[in-house]
Amino acid sequence: MQLKEKKVLITGGTRGIGRCMLQELIDGGASHIAIIARDKKSLKEISESYPEVKFIRISGDVGNIDVLREAAARIEDKWGSLDILINNAGIVSAGPLEELPDEEIYDQVAVNYTAILLLTKYCIPLLKNAEEAAILNISSGLGLIGMPFYGVYASTKAAIRQFSDSMRRELAPFNISVTCSYPTATDTDMMQKFEGREMDSPEFVAKRSIEGLLKKELHVVFGGEEREKDSELNFMDPKKFDDKIANGYEQLKESSTGHKAM
Ligand SMILES: NC(=O)c1ccc[n+]([C@@H]2O[C@H](COP(=O)([O-])OP(=O)(O)OC[C@H]3O[C@@H](n4cnc5c(N)ncnc54)[C@H](OP(=O)(O)O)[C@@H]3O)[C@@H](O)[C@H]2O)c1
């Protein structure tokens, strides 16, 4: 697939990985871009920075069903079809489950997961109207390995993996590919309150994820060899992986404390 003249809808295209994916899309020649994000000002600034691109700005919360319906309706009205859907917007609130406010549990599920199900549902007729279409879902390394203190976030991200596999198989007869990307720690606003290790740059994660989408890769996994080994151990010998986690328990608790970007 090529980006030239493509019509794209991206959630959370105003900051972090989403903003860098937007740049990749524009550099590749995408001509029509719809963005959903809450902050009106950044949506306006971005759309004014690229006069060559036709934008649809949808300011609102992806956790609000009306915002998702409005996005699909406006695209249908203005473009009639959609080539690429990128489900990227996400939030996190980490910590011991019994200490997480109920609202933050609901919101993580609504924004990270339910919104993806609904927006994809509303966009399928538009994607079917394109000659060849693609969906990119942004999961997380935590969607492959469930870590302590990230039970809510990690389970929303694991659900995205399962949803991606299902939709890939369901949409195959319609020439709609589905790629799922699994970034690990990436240097964005989401990680401002995370006390931790080295991070990937959002530019790198965006470039690889868009490349995966264009090449119709099924899964784009980040984190290198160490992560690959951890994933294998987690799958093949989970008890052994539990022991590894138990050794770093206090450190993991400390580094996740206060990790919140909502
Ligand atoms: N950074 C990491 O280490 C990392 C690792 C693995 C996976 N990921 C995943 O990668 C994706 C992007 O993360 P990021 O680090 O780039 O995040 P970020 O820097 O915090 O940016 C989030 C983007 O999503 C938008 N957004 C957030 N909540 C929204 C809502 N309720 N409705 C509409 N838009 C919303 C934000 O715009 P507004 O605030 O204006 O709405 C912003 O454009 C997320 O799904 C995240 O879970 C990130």
PDB file of N, CA and C in Angstrom, residues 8-14 33-39 43 56-64 67-72 75 85-89 115 119 123:
ATOM      1  N   VAL A   8      -7.229   9.353   5.540  1.00  0.00           N
ATOM      2  CA  VAL A   8      -6.879   8.693   6.801  1.00  0.00           C
ATOM      3  C   VAL A   8      -7.660   9.293   7.965  1.00  0.00           C
ATOM      4  N   LEU A   9      -8.085   8.440   8.887  1.00  0.00           N
ATOM      5  CA  LEU A   9      -8.622   8.903  10.177  1.00  0.00           C
ATOM      6  C   LEU A   9      -7.691   8.414  11.273  1.00  0.00           C
ATOM      7  N   ILE A  10      -7.219   9.346  12.109  1.00  0.00           N
ATOM      8  CA  ILE A  10      -6.335   8.969  13.221  1.00  0.00           C
ATOM      9  C   ILE A  10      -6.873   9.564  14.518  1.00  0.00           C
ATOM     10  N   THR A  11      -6.897   8.764  15.573  1.00  0.00           N
ATOM     11  CA  THR A  11      -7.275   9.293  16.890  1.00  0.00           C
ATOM     12  C   THR A  11      -5.987   9.673  17.622  1.00  0.00           C
ATOM     13  N   GLY A  12      -6.041  10.797  18.347  1.00  0.00           N
ATOM     14  CA  GLY A  12      -4.862  11.222  19.098  1.00  0.00           C
ATOM     15  C   GLY A  12      -3.684  11.571  18.203  1.00  0.00           C
ATOM     16  N   GLY A  13      -3.958  12.287  17.121  1.00  0.00           N
ATOM     17  CA  GLY A  13      -2.863  12.636  16.193  1.00  0.00           C
ATOM     18  C   GLY A  13      -2.184  13.949  16.534  1.00  0.00           C
ATOM     19  N   THR A  14      -2.434  14.471  17.733  1.00  0.00           N
ATOM     20  CA  THR A  14      -1.921  15.815  18.041  1.00  0.00           C
ATOM     21  C   THR A  14      -0.658  15.813  18.889  1.00  0.00           C
ATOM     22  N   ILE A  33      -6.888  14.046   5.861  1.00  0.00           N
ATOM     23  CA  ILE A  33      -6.658  13.488   7.202  1.00  0.00           C
ATOM     24  C   ILE A  33      -7.704  14.004   8.189  1.00  0.00           C
ATOM     25  N   ALA A  34      -8.368  13.069   8.846  1.00  0.00           N
ATOM     26  CA  ALA A  34      -9.302  13.419   9.923  1.00  0.00           C
ATOM     27  C   ALA A  34      -8.626  13.071  11.243  1.00  0.00           C
ATOM     28  N   ILE A  35      -8.693  13.989  12.201  1.00  0.00           N
ATOM     29  CA  ILE A  35      -8.054  13.749  13.511  1.00  0.00           C
ATOM     30  C   ILE A  35      -9.094  13.931  14.609  1.00  0.00           C
ATOM     31  N   ILE A  36      -9.098  12.976  15.545  1.00  0.00           N
ATOM     32  CA  ILE A  36      -9.916  13.157  16.758  1.00  0.00           C
ATOM     33  C   ILE A  36      -8.974  13.369  17.937  1.00  0.00           C
ATOM     34  N   ALA A  37      -9.177  14.462  18.669  1.00  0.00           N
ATOM     35  CA  ALA A  37      -8.447  14.711  19.925  1.00  0.00           C
ATOM     36  C   ALA A  37      -9.276  15.722  20.714  1.00  0.00           C
ATOM     37  N   ARG A  38      -8.962  15.839  22.012  1.00  0.00           N
ATOM     38  CA  ARG A  38      -9.797  16.720  22.840  1.00  0.00           C
ATOM     39  C   ARG A  38      -9.407  18.190  22.725  1.00  0.00           C
ATOM     40  N   ASP A  39      -8.111  18.454  22.575  1.00  0.00           N
ATOM     41  CA  ASP A  39      -7.638  19.835  22.602  1.00  0.00           C
ATOM     42  C   ASP A  39      -7.841  20.527  21.246  1.00  0.00           C
ATOM     43  N   LEU A  43      -5.490  20.960  17.488  1.00  0.00           N
ATOM     44  CA  LEU A  43      -6.090  20.515  16.213  1.00  0.00           C
ATOM     45  C   LEU A  43      -6.042  21.643  15.179  1.00  0.00           C
ATOM     46  N   ILE A  56     -10.169  17.113   8.455  1.00  0.00           N
ATOM     47  CA  ILE A  56     -11.428  17.167   9.209  1.00  0.00           C
ATOM     48  C   ILE A  56     -11.014  17.134  10.678  1.00  0.00           C
ATOM     49  N   ARG A  57     -11.363  18.182  11.419  1.00  0.00           N
ATOM     50  CA  ARG A  57     -10.971  18.248  12.835  1.00  0.00           C
ATOM     51  C   ARG A  57     -12.155  17.855  13.689  1.00  0.00           C
ATOM     52  N   ILE A  58     -11.979  16.820  14.478  1.00  0.00           N
ATOM     53  CA  ILE A  58     -13.065  16.412  15.376  1.00  0.00           C
ATOM     54  C   ILE A  58     -12.558  16.585  16.808  1.00  0.00           C
ATOM     55  N   SER A  59     -13.040  17.626  17.475  1.00  0.00           N
ATOM     56  CA  SER A  59     -12.562  17.837  18.839  1.00  0.00           C
ATOM     57  C   SER A  59     -13.542  17.182  19.796  1.00  0.00           C
ATOM     58  N   GLY A  60     -13.027  16.233  20.542  1.00  0.00           N
ATOM     59  CA  GLY A  60     -13.881  15.532  21.495  1.00  0.00           C
ATOM     60  C   GLY A  60     -13.167  14.328  22.066  1.00  0.00           C
ATOM     61  N   ASP A  61     -13.861  13.695  23.000  1.00  0.00           N
ATOM     62  CA  ASP A  61     -13.311  12.556  23.730  1.00  0.00           C
ATOM     63  C   ASP A  61     -13.728  11.260  23.030  1.00  0.00           C
ATOM     64  N   VAL A  62     -12.767  10.408  22.698  1.00  0.00           N
ATOM     65  CA  VAL A  62     -13.142   9.146  22.036  1.00  0.00           C
ATOM     66  C   VAL A  62     -13.966   8.237  22.956  1.00  0.00           C
ATOM     67  N   GLY A  63     -13.973   8.556  24.247  1.00  0.00           N
ATOM     68  CA  GLY A  63     -14.810   7.809  25.182  1.00  0.00           C
ATOM     69  C   GLY A  63     -16.282   8.177  25.067  1.00  0.00           C
ATOM     70  N   ASN A  64     -16.559   9.194  24.247  1.00  0.00           N
ATOM     71  CA  ASN A  64     -17.939   9.650  24.042  1.00  0.00           C
ATOM     72  C   ASN A  64     -18.445   9.109  22.700  1.00  0.00           C
ATOM     73  N   VAL A  67     -19.108  11.414  19.708  1.00  0.00           N
ATOM     74  CA  VAL A  67     -17.929  11.944  19.003  1.00  0.00           C
ATOM     75  C   VAL A  67     -17.506  10.960  17.912  1.00  0.00           C
ATOM     76  N   LEU A  68     -17.553   9.679  18.216  1.00  0.00           N
ATOM     77  CA  LEU A  68     -17.158   8.644  17.249  1.00  0.00           C
ATOM     78  C   LEU A  68     -18.154   8.593  16.088  1.00  0.00           C
ATOM     79  N   ARG A  69     -19.442   8.674  16.433  1.00  0.00           N
ATOM     80  CA  ARG A  69     -20.480   8.667  15.381  1.00  0.00           C
ATOM     81  C   ARG A  69     -20.338   9.892  14.481  1.00  0.00           C
ATOM     82  N   GLU A  70     -20.046  11.028  15.115  1.00  0.00           N
ATOM     83  CA  GLU A  70     -19.901  12.275  14.346  1.00  0.00           C
ATOM     84  C   GLU A  70     -18.708  12.163  13.386  1.00  0.00           C
ATOM     85  N   ALA A  71     -17.622  11.553  13.868  1.00  0.00           N
ATOM     86  CA  ALA A  71     -16.422  11.416  13.020  1.00  0.00           C
ATOM     87  C   ALA A  71     -16.757  10.619  11.760  1.00  0.00           C
ATOM     88  N   ALA A  72     -17.396   9.473  11.944  1.00  0.00           N
ATOM     89  CA  ALA A  72     -17.722   8.628  10.789  1.00  0.00           C
ATOM     90  C   ALA A  72     -18.717   9.331   9.864  1.00  0.00           C
ATOM     91  N   ILE A  75     -16.952  12.038   7.809  1.00  0.00           N
ATOM     92  CA  ILE A  75     -16.104  11.458   6.755  1.00  0.00           C
ATOM     93  C   ILE A  75     -16.988  10.950   5.611  1.00  0.00           C
ATOM     94  N   LEU A  85      -7.585   3.630   8.793  1.00  0.00           N
ATOM     95  CA  LEU A  85      -8.050   3.996  10.139  1.00  0.00           C
ATOM     96  C   LEU A  85      -6.925   3.689  11.122  1.00  0.00           C
ATOM     97  N   ILE A  86      -6.522   4.690  11.915  1.00  0.00           N
ATOM     98  CA  ILE A  86      -5.485   4.454  12.931  1.00  0.00           C
ATOM     99  C   ILE A  86      -6.074   4.713  14.312  1.00  0.00           C
ATOM    100  N   ASN A  87      -6.240   3.647  15.073  1.00  0.00           N
ATOM    101  CA  ASN A  87      -6.730   3.736  16.444  1.00  0.00           C
ATOM    102  C   ASN A  87      -5.532   3.889  17.368  1.00  0.00           C
ATOM    103  N   ASN A  88      -5.229   5.147  17.730  1.00  0.00           N
ATOM    104  CA  ASN A  88      -4.001   5.420  18.484  1.00  0.00           C
ATOM    105  C   ASN A  88      -4.244   6.002  19.873  1.00  0.00           C
ATOM    106  N   ALA A  89      -5.280   6.829  20.057  1.00  0.00           N
ATOM    107  CA  ALA A  89      -5.457   7.542  21.333  1.00  0.00           C
ATOM    108  C   ALA A  89      -5.501   6.552  22.490  1.00  0.00           C
ATOM    109  N   ALA A 115     -13.723   2.452  22.658  1.00  0.00           N
ATOM    110  CA  ALA A 115     -13.693   3.421  21.550  1.00  0.00           C
ATOM    111  C   ALA A 115     -13.169   2.776  20.264  1.00  0.00           C
ATOM    112  N   LEU A 119     -15.417   2.772  16.990  1.00  0.00           N
ATOM    113  CA  LEU A 119     -14.958   3.568  15.845  1.00  0.00           C
ATOM    114  C   LEU A 119     -14.686   2.650  14.647  1.00  0.00           C
ATOM    115  N   CYS A 123     -16.528   2.741  11.010  1.00  0.00           N
ATOM    116  CA  CYS A 123     -15.696   3.016   9.817  1.00  0.00           C
ATOM    117  C   CYS A 123     -15.706   1.874   8.798  1.00  0.00           C
TER     118      CYS A 123
END
